[in-house]
């Protein structure tokens, strides 16, 4: 295959894309170098291939690519002027809608998740007068800003002073968080975490079923990790902050916080809230958010989030229409049901291929991930690359699994048929070695120190 598109991309864009998870090193050699368009659950590449997609715009597209109803709403927003000199009526309506949905008081809109998570950290420090923010080491990404990236393996260009106040604990291990509070008494401003990834706060609760949303009874389980963190933050005077960038508009329209029975002081949303249009949001309690207010005479100012495009009307109109679709149709239920069928189907195929110990589905129906293990039981990126490579060979792009409302029965059957063929090759690679089946290098972790 010609490398002209890849060469052109790397010539003008550092990393070859504007998100590292879209980079060449995240895909097998037979993946499309560049895409032209998407429609429903499918993407079309410049080389003419049309692939069933499970990346879905890095999980941002929950209804489907180029949804006509959402696009028409965005056009209406453009026709209103796109971006006005003062706050717009549409901006107000969008703000009122999200605080109503989440059950909180105030919101600041932005264009990407990093802006609002960084704002959450700033608000926590401003409100509490404290220095430190705690995040789980198991949650890979909160922000591209120095306060977080400096705490990862990629520290180049970031002075230590910029990330020294970011502390790391283990998700699911309350003692590791309590230890940080003991080591920094009265100086932890907030705890920021995702409600759940492929590992959730109630996985060990009696009655928990990974194929369905957690029930109120599951959420009331005393071991609910989110409730434990919330209670600890309340006792210690720190803010409890949930990053719902991925869980929001997937687990539940109101956020995973609703399912797990917690009330964070601050929450961040993005990705699926506008079916791929650029909207992110910081929402929270009035008392906390008003550190950024300008109508409180004499209050010391906090420069919270100030973005030219935060009130851009095309995306906010897309957000409002996305919510309307969710409210009219059983979008979240479909995502859960489709995921449950996909888990069942893939696990059945893995058993039939004799590789159930080497190809496994982690997580639940709404947030699953496939894991690959070698004959020694160790995680294997070459085997993961091989599975992805073979799925692409049979018309399915599955860098991870993010189903949409556009994934239906035909897509499920197409996926399972591709997986049947991919796992047959996978089984041979487990037995005889993966290298002879790979067309190119194995994928690499995004968060690594060296290329």
Tab-separated table of C-alpha atoms in Angstrom:
chain	number	residue	atom	x	y	z
A	1	UNK	CA	0.000	0.000	0.000
A	2	UNK	CA	1.255	3.488	-0.796
A	3	UNK	CA	2.479	5.398	2.231
A	4	UNK	CA	1.749	8.769	0.651
A	5	UNK	CA	-1.078	9.691	3.010
A	6	UNK	CA	0.950	8.711	6.075
A	7	UNK	CA	3.954	10.665	4.817
A	8	UNK	CA	1.830	13.722	4.076
A	9	UNK	CA	0.187	13.541	7.510
A	10	UNK	CA	3.487	13.299	9.383
A	11	UNK	CA	4.991	16.067	7.259
A	12	UNK	CA	2.450	18.631	8.487
A	13	UNK	CA	1.040	17.191	11.758
A	14	UNK	CA	3.306	16.110	14.651
A	15	UNK	CA	2.209	12.543	15.414
A	16	UNK	CA	0.293	12.308	12.140
A	17	UNK	CA	-3.069	13.099	13.780
A	18	UNK	CA	-4.528	15.471	16.333
A	19	UNK	CA	-5.044	12.781	18.964
A	20	UNK	CA	-2.317	10.263	19.782
A	21	UNK	CA	-4.829	7.421	19.865
A	22	UNK	CA	-5.361	7.990	16.131
A	23	UNK	CA	-1.650	7.556	15.445
A	24	UNK	CA	-0.054	4.924	13.203
A	25	UNK	CA	1.429	3.144	16.228
A	26	UNK	CA	-2.064	2.376	17.550
A	27	UNK	CA	-3.137	0.309	14.532
A	28	UNK	CA	-1.960	-2.745	12.601
A	29	UNK	CA	-0.218	-2.270	9.256
A	30	UNK	CA	-3.334	-3.104	7.230
A	31	UNK	CA	-5.441	-0.375	8.853
A	32	UNK	CA	-6.546	2.489	6.601
A	33	UNK	CA	-3.946	5.251	6.635
A	34	UNK	CA	-6.627	7.905	6.349
A	35	UNK	CA	-10.424	8.038	6.353
A	36	UNK	CA	-12.690	10.069	4.102
A	37	UNK	CA	-16.123	9.840	5.696
A	38	UNK	CA	-18.451	8.031	8.057
A	39	UNK	CA	-22.127	7.141	7.909
A	40	UNK	CA	-24.036	5.278	10.592
A	41	UNK	CA	-21.688	2.613	11.964
A	42	UNK	CA	-19.370	2.608	8.935
A	43	UNK	CA	-16.306	4.544	7.799
A	44	UNK	CA	-14.913	4.862	4.280
A	45	UNK	CA	-11.177	5.010	3.674
A	46	UNK	CA	-9.304	6.856	0.940
A	47	UNK	CA	-8.336	3.487	-0.564
A	48	UNK	CA	-12.015	2.744	-1.197
A	49	UNK	CA	-12.630	0.298	1.649
A	50	UNK	CA	-15.761	0.634	3.765
A	51	UNK	CA	-15.357	-0.792	7.261
A	52	UNK	CA	-17.749	-1.417	10.122
A	53	UNK	CA	-16.357	0.786	12.875
A	54	UNK	CA	-16.115	0.347	16.645
A	55	UNK	CA	-13.843	3.336	17.283
A	56	UNK	CA	-16.761	5.748	16.687
A	57	UNK	CA	-14.748	8.942	16.743
A	58	UNK	CA	-12.846	7.965	19.900
A	59	UNK	CA	-16.182	7.079	21.563
A	60	UNK	CA	-17.656	10.529	20.797
A	61	UNK	CA	-20.251	9.316	18.270
A	62	UNK	CA	-23.044	7.529	20.129
A	63	UNK	CA	-25.907	7.783	17.623
A	64	UNK	CA	-23.942	7.171	14.432
A	65	UNK	CA	-21.859	9.113	11.949
A	66	UNK	CA	-23.552	11.885	9.961
A	67	UNK	CA	-26.888	11.533	11.728
A	68	UNK	CA	-29.220	13.661	9.607
A	69	UNK	CA	-31.283	14.931	12.511
A	70	UNK	CA	-28.233	16.075	14.478
A	71	UNK	CA	-26.658	17.616	11.378
A	72	UNK	CA	-29.827	19.609	10.631
A	73	UNK	CA	-29.827	20.941	14.189
A	74	UNK	CA	-26.185	21.995	13.843
A	75	UNK	CA	-27.025	23.798	10.601
A	76	UNK	CA	-29.805	25.680	12.398
A	77	UNK	CA	-27.209	26.729	14.980
A	78	UNK	CA	-24.914	27.946	12.200
A	79	UNK	CA	-27.725	29.938	10.632
A	80	UNK	CA	-28.219	31.760	13.934
A	81	UNK	CA	-24.725	33.179	13.559
A	82	UNK	CA	-22.458	30.445	14.998
A	83	UNK	CA	-20.745	32.643	17.595
A	84	UNK	CA	-22.152	35.941	18.835
A	85	UNK	CA	-20.712	38.894	20.724
A	86	UNK	CA	-22.568	38.137	23.947
A	87	UNK	CA	-24.155	34.985	25.388
A	88	UNK	CA	-26.862	33.565	23.128
A	89	UNK	CA	-30.343	32.214	23.863
A	90	UNK	CA	-29.181	28.839	22.539
A	91	UNK	CA	-26.242	28.903	24.957
A	92	UNK	CA	-28.624	29.573	27.833
A	93	UNK	CA	-30.965	26.774	26.766
A	94	UNK	CA	-28.063	24.335	26.506
A	95	UNK	CA	-26.812	25.349	29.946
A	96	UNK	CA	-30.256	24.938	31.489
A	97	UNK	CA	-30.669	21.531	29.854
A	98	UNK	CA	-27.418	19.997	31.086
A	99	UNK	CA	-27.793	21.172	34.681
A	100	UNK	CA	-31.349	19.800	34.644
A	101	UNK	CA	-30.141	16.464	33.250
A	102	UNK	CA	-27.270	15.996	35.666
A	103	UNK	CA	-29.149	17.411	38.648
A	104	UNK	CA	-26.706	20.176	39.519
A	105	UNK	CA	-26.578	23.986	39.438
A	106	UNK	CA	-24.113	25.533	37.001
A	107	UNK	CA	-22.074	24.792	33.887
A	108	UNK	CA	-19.190	26.150	31.822
A	109	UNK	CA	-18.917	24.874	28.255
A	110	UNK	CA	-15.657	24.347	26.386
A	111	UNK	CA	-14.451	22.512	23.289
A	112	UNK	CA	-12.474	19.566	24.675
A	113	UNK	CA	-12.275	17.463	27.762
A	114	UNK	CA	-8.814	18.590	28.820
A	115	UNK	CA	-10.016	22.174	29.229
A	116	UNK	CA	-12.810	21.239	31.610
A	117	UNK	CA	-10.850	18.716	33.688
A	118	UNK	CA	-8.097	21.308	34.129
A	119	UNK	CA	-10.770	23.818	35.082
A	120	UNK	CA	-12.117	21.349	37.642
A	121	UNK	CA	-8.677	21.071	39.228
A	122	UNK	CA	-8.398	24.868	39.300
A	123	UNK	CA	-11.853	25.267	40.846
A	124	UNK	CA	-11.016	22.695	43.517
A	125	UNK	CA	-7.842	24.566	44.460
A	126	UNK	CA	-9.553	27.949	44.399
A	127	UNK	CA	-12.525	26.796	46.474
A	128	UNK	CA	-10.578	24.889	49.106
A	129	UNK	CA	-7.375	26.949	49.172
A	130	UNK	CA	-5.425	23.675	48.987
A	131	UNK	CA	-2.730	22.392	46.616
A	132	UNK	CA	-3.125	18.711	45.731
A	133	UNK	CA	-5.417	16.824	43.348
A	134	UNK	CA	-5.565	13.020	43.483
A	135	UNK	CA	-6.189	10.783	40.433
A	136	UNK	CA	-6.171	6.977	39.979
A	137	UNK	CA	-3.135	5.460	38.271
A	138	UNK	CA	-5.456	3.013	36.431
A	139	UNK	CA	-7.266	5.818	34.582
A	140	UNK	CA	-5.046	6.686	31.629
A	141	UNK	CA	-6.039	10.208	30.662
A	142	UNK	CA	-7.546	13.279	32.258
A	143	UNK	CA	-5.917	16.204	30.459
A	144	UNK	CA	-3.163	17.201	28.055
A	145	UNK	CA	-2.218	19.976	30.476
A	146	UNK	CA	0.976	19.843	32.532
A	147	UNK	CA	-0.683	19.127	35.879
A	148	UNK	CA	-1.711	15.682	34.620
A	149	UNK	CA	0.620	14.690	31.767
A	150	UNK	CA	3.618	15.429	33.965
A	151	UNK	CA	2.418	12.668	36.288
A	152	UNK	CA	2.624	10.099	33.449
A	153	UNK	CA	5.645	8.553	31.719
A	154	UNK	CA	5.684	11.417	29.202
A	155	UNK	CA	7.357	14.206	31.180
A	156	UNK	CA	9.433	15.879	28.488
A	157	UNK	CA	8.926	19.643	28.382
A	158	UNK	CA	7.115	19.791	31.721
A	159	UNK	CA	8.848	21.298	34.785
A	160	UNK	CA	8.338	19.164	37.859
A	161	UNK	CA	6.773	22.049	39.722
A	162	UNK	CA	3.805	21.907	37.318
A	163	UNK	CA	2.823	18.357	38.254
A	164	UNK	CA	4.228	17.990	41.757
A	165	UNK	CA	0.800	18.626	43.256
A	166	UNK	CA	-0.832	15.714	41.375
A	167	UNK	CA	-0.975	12.616	43.572
A	168	UNK	CA	-1.760	9.078	42.428
A	169	UNK	CA	-3.793	6.355	44.141
A	170	UNK	CA	-5.320	3.010	43.098
A	171	UNK	CA	-8.922	2.820	41.906
A	172	UNK	CA	-10.892	0.433	44.109
A	173	UNK	CA	-8.365	0.673	46.966
A	174	UNK	CA	-9.685	3.175	49.493
A	175	UNK	CA	-6.669	2.673	51.756
A	176	UNK	CA	-4.335	3.996	49.041
A	177	UNK	CA	-6.373	7.213	48.895
A	178	UNK	CA	-6.638	7.486	52.670
A	179	UNK	CA	-2.846	7.240	52.781
A	180	UNK	CA	-2.547	10.347	50.581
A	181	UNK	CA	-4.882	12.285	52.856
A	182	UNK	CA	-2.783	11.197	55.866
A	183	UNK	CA	0.460	12.228	54.144
A	184	UNK	CA	-0.954	15.624	53.087
A	185	UNK	CA	-3.263	16.638	55.943
A	186	UNK	CA	-5.527	19.561	55.114
A	187	UNK	CA	-3.869	20.052	51.734
A	188	UNK	CA	-5.837	17.894	49.263
A	189	UNK	CA	-8.162	20.048	47.189
A	190	UNK	CA	-9.981	17.299	45.314
A	191	UNK	CA	-10.143	13.729	44.101
A	192	UNK	CA	-10.788	13.296	40.374
A	193	UNK	CA	-11.683	9.923	38.876
A	194	UNK	CA	-13.810	8.295	36.227
A	195	UNK	CA	-16.892	6.655	37.760
A	196	UNK	CA	-16.017	3.398	35.989
A	197	UNK	CA	-13.950	2.076	33.130
A	198	UNK	CA	-13.901	-1.646	32.396
A	199	UNK	CA	-13.563	-1.890	36.175
A	200	UNK	CA	-16.426	-0.398	38.147
A	201	UNK	CA	-17.096	0.619	41.737
A	202	UNK	CA	-19.593	-2.187	42.443
A	203	UNK	CA	-18.243	-5.156	40.481
A	204	UNK	CA	-18.156	-7.339	43.602
A	205	UNK	CA	-21.618	-6.343	44.813
A	206	UNK	CA	-24.236	-9.100	45.278
A	207	UNK	CA	-26.570	-9.065	42.301
A	208	UNK	CA	-24.194	-7.157	40.028
A	209	UNK	CA	-24.706	-8.190	36.392
A	210	UNK	CA	-22.195	-6.883	33.875
A	211	UNK	CA	-24.748	-7.284	31.082
A	212	UNK	CA	-27.129	-4.680	32.559
A	213	UNK	CA	-26.964	-1.243	34.188
A	214	UNK	CA	-26.336	-1.417	37.931
A	215	UNK	CA	-29.551	-1.490	39.953
A	216	UNK	CA	-30.285	0.809	42.924
A	217	UNK	CA	-29.682	-2.195	45.193
A	218	UNK	CA	-26.204	-2.667	43.704
A	219	UNK	CA	-25.451	1.040	44.100
A	220	UNK	CA	-26.409	0.850	47.803
A	221	UNK	CA	-23.838	-1.878	48.444
A	222	UNK	CA	-21.547	-0.701	51.299
A	223	UNK	CA	-18.481	-1.494	49.187
A	224	UNK	CA	-19.485	0.977	46.447
A	225	UNK	CA	-16.098	2.591	45.833
A	226	UNK	CA	-17.542	5.857	44.557
A	227	UNK	CA	-19.595	6.288	47.714
A	228	UNK	CA	-16.532	5.518	49.797
A	229	UNK	CA	-14.544	8.201	47.974
A	230	UNK	CA	-17.420	10.663	48.248
A	231	UNK	CA	-17.700	10.079	51.989
A	232	UNK	CA	-13.935	10.438	52.449
A	233	UNK	CA	-13.903	13.714	50.524
A	234	UNK	CA	-16.802	15.068	52.556
A	235	UNK	CA	-15.046	14.210	55.820
A	236	UNK	CA	-11.748	15.714	54.716
A	237	UNK	CA	-13.141	18.862	53.087
A	238	UNK	CA	-11.940	17.963	49.596
A	239	UNK	CA	-14.030	18.142	46.427
A	240	UNK	CA	-15.346	14.925	44.897
A	241	UNK	CA	-14.906	15.235	41.101
A	242	UNK	CA	-16.178	12.741	38.520
A	243	UNK	CA	-14.809	12.741	34.993
A	244	UNK	CA	-17.759	11.489	32.922
A	245	UNK	CA	-16.097	12.147	29.573
A	246	UNK	CA	-16.663	8.530	28.503
A	247	UNK	CA	-19.367	7.302	30.887
A	248	UNK	CA	-21.693	10.269	30.321
A	249	UNK	CA	-24.232	9.690	27.542
A	250	UNK	CA	-23.310	6.001	27.456
A	251	UNK	CA	-23.926	4.463	30.862
A	252	UNK	CA	-26.936	6.735	31.369
A	253	UNK	CA	-28.132	10.006	29.870
A	254	UNK	CA	-27.722	11.581	33.303
A	255	UNK	CA	-24.282	10.121	33.798
A	256	UNK	CA	-22.943	7.073	35.583
A	257	UNK	CA	-23.152	9.082	38.819
A	258	UNK	CA	-26.925	8.617	38.652
A	259	UNK	CA	-26.608	4.835	38.376
A	260	UNK	CA	-24.114	4.594	41.223
A	261	UNK	CA	-26.024	6.894	43.565
A	262	UNK	CA	-23.433	9.600	44.157
A	263	UNK	CA	-23.511	13.401	43.962
A	264	UNK	CA	-20.148	14.855	42.987
A	265	UNK	CA	-19.253	18.446	43.702
A	266	UNK	CA	-17.998	18.790	40.126
A	267	UNK	CA	-18.401	16.670	36.988
A	268	UNK	CA	-16.934	16.868	33.509
A	269	UNK	CA	-18.681	15.707	30.339
A	270	UNK	CA	-17.833	15.579	26.631
A	271	UNK	CA	-17.460	13.016	23.857
A	272	UNK	CA	-20.949	11.567	23.276
A	273	UNK	CA	-22.936	14.575	24.475
A	274	UNK	CA	-23.307	15.996	20.935
A	275	UNK	CA	-22.775	12.910	18.728
A	276	UNK	CA	-19.261	13.931	17.776
A	277	UNK	CA	-19.637	17.709	17.689
A	278	UNK	CA	-17.123	19.578	19.828
A	279	UNK	CA	-18.729	20.219	23.215
A	280	UNK	CA	-17.369	19.630	26.701
A	281	UNK	CA	-18.791	20.761	30.007
A	282	UNK	CA	-17.796	21.382	33.599
A	283	UNK	CA	-20.858	21.202	35.843
A	284	UNK	CA	-21.164	21.528	39.584
A	285	UNK	CA	-22.683	22.897	42.738
A	286	UNK	CA	-23.380	26.641	42.741
A	287	UNK	CA	-21.292	27.338	45.814
A	288	UNK	CA	-18.268	25.723	44.177
A	289	UNK	CA	-18.717	26.956	40.607
A	290	UNK	CA	-19.267	30.541	41.702
A	291	UNK	CA	-15.571	30.913	42.422
A	292	UNK	CA	-15.655	31.953	38.746
A	293	UNK	CA	-18.545	34.424	39.188
A	294	UNK	CA	-18.294	38.127	38.318
A	295	UNK	CA	-21.500	39.236	40.085
A	296	UNK	CA	-20.199	38.931	43.647
A	297	UNK	CA	-18.719	42.326	44.568
A	298	UNK	CA	-15.442	42.106	46.459
A	299	UNK	CA	-14.883	38.382	45.838
A	300	UNK	CA	-11.369	37.463	44.716
A	301	UNK	CA	-11.494	36.480	41.061
A	302	UNK	CA	-10.800	32.979	39.704
A	303	UNK	CA	-10.168	32.801	35.962
A	304	UNK	CA	-12.189	29.649	35.452
A	305	UNK	CA	-12.826	28.682	31.797
A	306	UNK	CA	-12.833	31.459	29.228
A	307	UNK	CA	-13.099	30.153	25.664
A	308	UNK	CA	-14.065	32.013	22.503
A	309	UNK	CA	-15.809	28.936	21.169
A	310	UNK	CA	-17.456	27.705	24.373
A	311	UNK	CA	-20.770	29.212	23.270
A	312	UNK	CA	-20.454	28.172	19.607
A	313	UNK	CA	-24.015	27.474	18.549
A	314	UNK	CA	-23.690	24.707	15.959
A	315	UNK	CA	-22.280	22.293	18.535
A	316	UNK	CA	-24.632	23.398	21.312
A	317	UNK	CA	-27.587	22.896	18.958
A	318	UNK	CA	-26.233	19.420	18.186
A	319	UNK	CA	-26.035	18.770	21.937
A	320	UNK	CA	-29.658	19.774	22.502
A	321	UNK	CA	-30.833	17.611	19.591
A	322	UNK	CA	-28.753	14.657	20.779
A	323	UNK	CA	-30.460	14.877	24.162
A	324	UNK	CA	-33.845	15.019	22.424
A	325	UNK	CA	-33.047	11.838	20.478
A	326	UNK	CA	-31.959	10.104	23.690
A	327	UNK	CA	-35.176	11.165	25.401
A	328	UNK	CA	-37.385	10.016	22.509
A	329	UNK	CA	-35.632	6.747	21.711
A	330	UNK	CA	-34.166	3.982	23.853
A	331	UNK	CA	-30.577	4.872	22.977
A	332	UNK	CA	-28.913	3.873	26.236
A	333	UNK	CA	-30.909	0.651	26.434
A	334	UNK	CA	-29.842	-0.231	22.911
A	335	UNK	CA	-26.173	0.378	23.752
A	336	UNK	CA	-26.402	-1.932	26.766
A	337	UNK	CA	-28.332	-4.641	24.897
A	338	UNK	CA	-26.053	-4.626	21.873
A	339	UNK	CA	-22.995	-4.795	24.115
A	340	UNK	CA	-24.428	-7.770	25.994
A	341	UNK	CA	-25.018	-9.645	22.739
A	342	UNK	CA	-21.513	-8.788	21.531
A	343	UNK	CA	-19.871	-10.023	24.747
A	344	UNK	CA	-21.826	-13.270	24.602
A	345	UNK	CA	-21.032	-13.803	20.936
A	346	UNK	CA	-17.312	-13.050	21.188
A	347	UNK	CA	-16.843	-15.192	24.285
A	348	UNK	CA	-18.659	-18.089	22.592
A	349	UNK	CA	-16.404	-17.794	19.545
A	350	UNK	CA	-13.288	-17.687	21.725
A	351	UNK	CA	-14.330	-20.920	23.431
A	352	UNK	CA	-15.074	-22.574	20.094
A	353	UNK	CA	-11.608	-21.567	18.857
A	354	UNK	CA	-10.014	-22.891	22.048
A	355	UNK	CA	-8.533	-19.501	22.987
A	356	UNK	CA	-10.799	-18.440	25.846
A	357	UNK	CA	-7.719	-18.109	28.112
A	358	UNK	CA	-5.959	-15.949	25.531
A	359	UNK	CA	-8.787	-13.727	24.266
A	360	UNK	CA	-11.029	-12.272	26.963
A	361	UNK	CA	-13.638	-9.546	27.325
A	362	UNK	CA	-13.061	-7.294	30.325
A	363	UNK	CA	-15.716	-4.998	31.696
A	364	UNK	CA	-19.443	-4.810	31.155
A	365	UNK	CA	-21.810	-4.491	28.231
A	366	UNK	CA	-21.548	-0.705	27.994
A	367	UNK	CA	-17.780	-0.464	28.476
A	368	UNK	CA	-15.954	-3.585	27.347
A	369	UNK	CA	-12.404	-4.145	26.180
A	370	UNK	CA	-10.778	-7.173	24.625
A	371	UNK	CA	-7.598	-8.433	26.274
A	372	UNK	CA	-5.063	-10.810	24.749
A	373	UNK	CA	-2.669	-13.110	26.615
A	374	UNK	CA	0.233	-15.258	25.454
A	375	UNK	CA	0.860	-18.896	26.427
A	376	UNK	CA	2.471	-17.764	29.683
A	377	UNK	CA	-0.656	-15.806	30.571
A	378	UNK	CA	1.033	-12.433	30.068
A	379	UNK	CA	-0.710	-9.541	28.267
A	380	UNK	CA	0.353	-9.534	24.617
A	381	UNK	CA	0.221	-6.467	22.389
A	382	UNK	CA	1.348	-8.537	19.360
A	383	UNK	CA	-1.669	-10.819	19.797
A	384	UNK	CA	-3.938	-7.802	20.232
A	385	UNK	CA	-2.490	-6.345	17.034
A	386	UNK	CA	-3.081	-9.622	15.224
A	387	UNK	CA	-6.740	-9.760	16.233
A	388	UNK	CA	-7.237	-6.163	15.114
A	389	UNK	CA	-5.392	-6.904	11.869
A	390	UNK	CA	-7.580	-9.903	11.075
A	391	UNK	CA	-10.781	-8.043	11.928
A	392	UNK	CA	-9.758	-5.323	9.467
A	393	UNK	CA	-9.016	-8.000	6.870
A	394	UNK	CA	-12.644	-9.051	7.193
A	395	UNK	CA	-14.113	-5.549	7.163
A	396	UNK	CA	-14.298	-4.527	10.822
A	397	UNK	CA	-12.252	-1.715	12.390
A	398	UNK	CA	-12.054	-2.551	16.104
A	399	UNK	CA	-9.225	-0.703	17.875
A	400	UNK	CA	-11.472	-0.836	20.949
A	401	UNK	CA	-15.204	-1.379	21.376
A	402	UNK	CA	-17.557	1.620	21.399
A	403	UNK	CA	-20.914	0.596	19.987
A	404	UNK	CA	-23.428	3.177	18.780
A	405	UNK	CA	-27.184	3.393	18.216
A	406	UNK	CA	-26.421	2.604	14.548
A	407	UNK	CA	-25.016	-0.814	15.410
A	408	UNK	CA	-27.875	-3.240	14.836
A	409	UNK	CA	-28.432	-6.902	14.071
A	410	UNK	CA	-26.679	-6.826	10.651
A	411	UNK	CA	-23.642	-5.189	12.238
A	412	UNK	CA	-23.625	-7.717	15.071
A	413	UNK	CA	-23.665	-10.650	12.669
A	414	UNK	CA	-20.986	-9.084	10.477
A	415	UNK	CA	-18.812	-8.548	13.547
A	416	UNK	CA	-19.205	-12.106	14.801
A	417	UNK	CA	-18.470	-13.605	11.386
A	418	UNK	CA	-15.293	-11.503	11.140
A	419	UNK	CA	-14.338	-12.511	14.680
A	420	UNK	CA	-14.836	-16.192	13.880
A	421	UNK	CA	-12.273	-15.927	11.084
A	422	UNK	CA	-9.940	-13.684	13.090
A	423	UNK	CA	-9.909	-16.036	16.075
A	424	UNK	CA	-9.031	-18.991	13.855
A	425	UNK	CA	-5.807	-17.197	12.875
A	426	UNK	CA	-5.380	-16.008	16.462
A	427	UNK	CA	-5.487	-19.627	17.679
A	428	UNK	CA	-2.724	-20.608	15.251
A	429	UNK	CA	-0.616	-17.676	16.469
A	430	UNK	CA	-1.034	-18.690	20.108
A	431	UNK	CA	0.241	-22.160	19.267
A	432	UNK	CA	2.915	-21.415	16.689
A	433	UNK	CA	4.023	-17.855	17.401
A	434	UNK	CA	2.441	-14.555	16.442
A	435	UNK	CA	5.299	-13.025	14.456
A	436	UNK	CA	4.726	-15.020	11.275
A	437	UNK	CA	1.118	-13.798	11.099
A	438	UNK	CA	1.699	-10.078	11.693
A	439	UNK	CA	2.027	-7.854	8.633
A	440	UNK	CA	3.911	-5.136	10.485
A	441	UNK	CA	4.938	-3.984	13.955
A	442	UNK	CA	2.784	-4.502	17.028
A	443	UNK	CA	0.846	-1.562	18.385
A	444	UNK	CA	2.434	0.364	21.265
A	445	UNK	CA	1.109	2.050	24.407
A	446	UNK	CA	0.332	5.741	24.010
A	447	UNK	CA	1.877	6.551	27.388
A	448	UNK	CA	5.491	5.493	26.882
A	449	UNK	CA	8.641	7.549	27.381
A	450	UNK	CA	10.313	6.847	24.042
A	451	UNK	CA	9.035	6.255	20.513
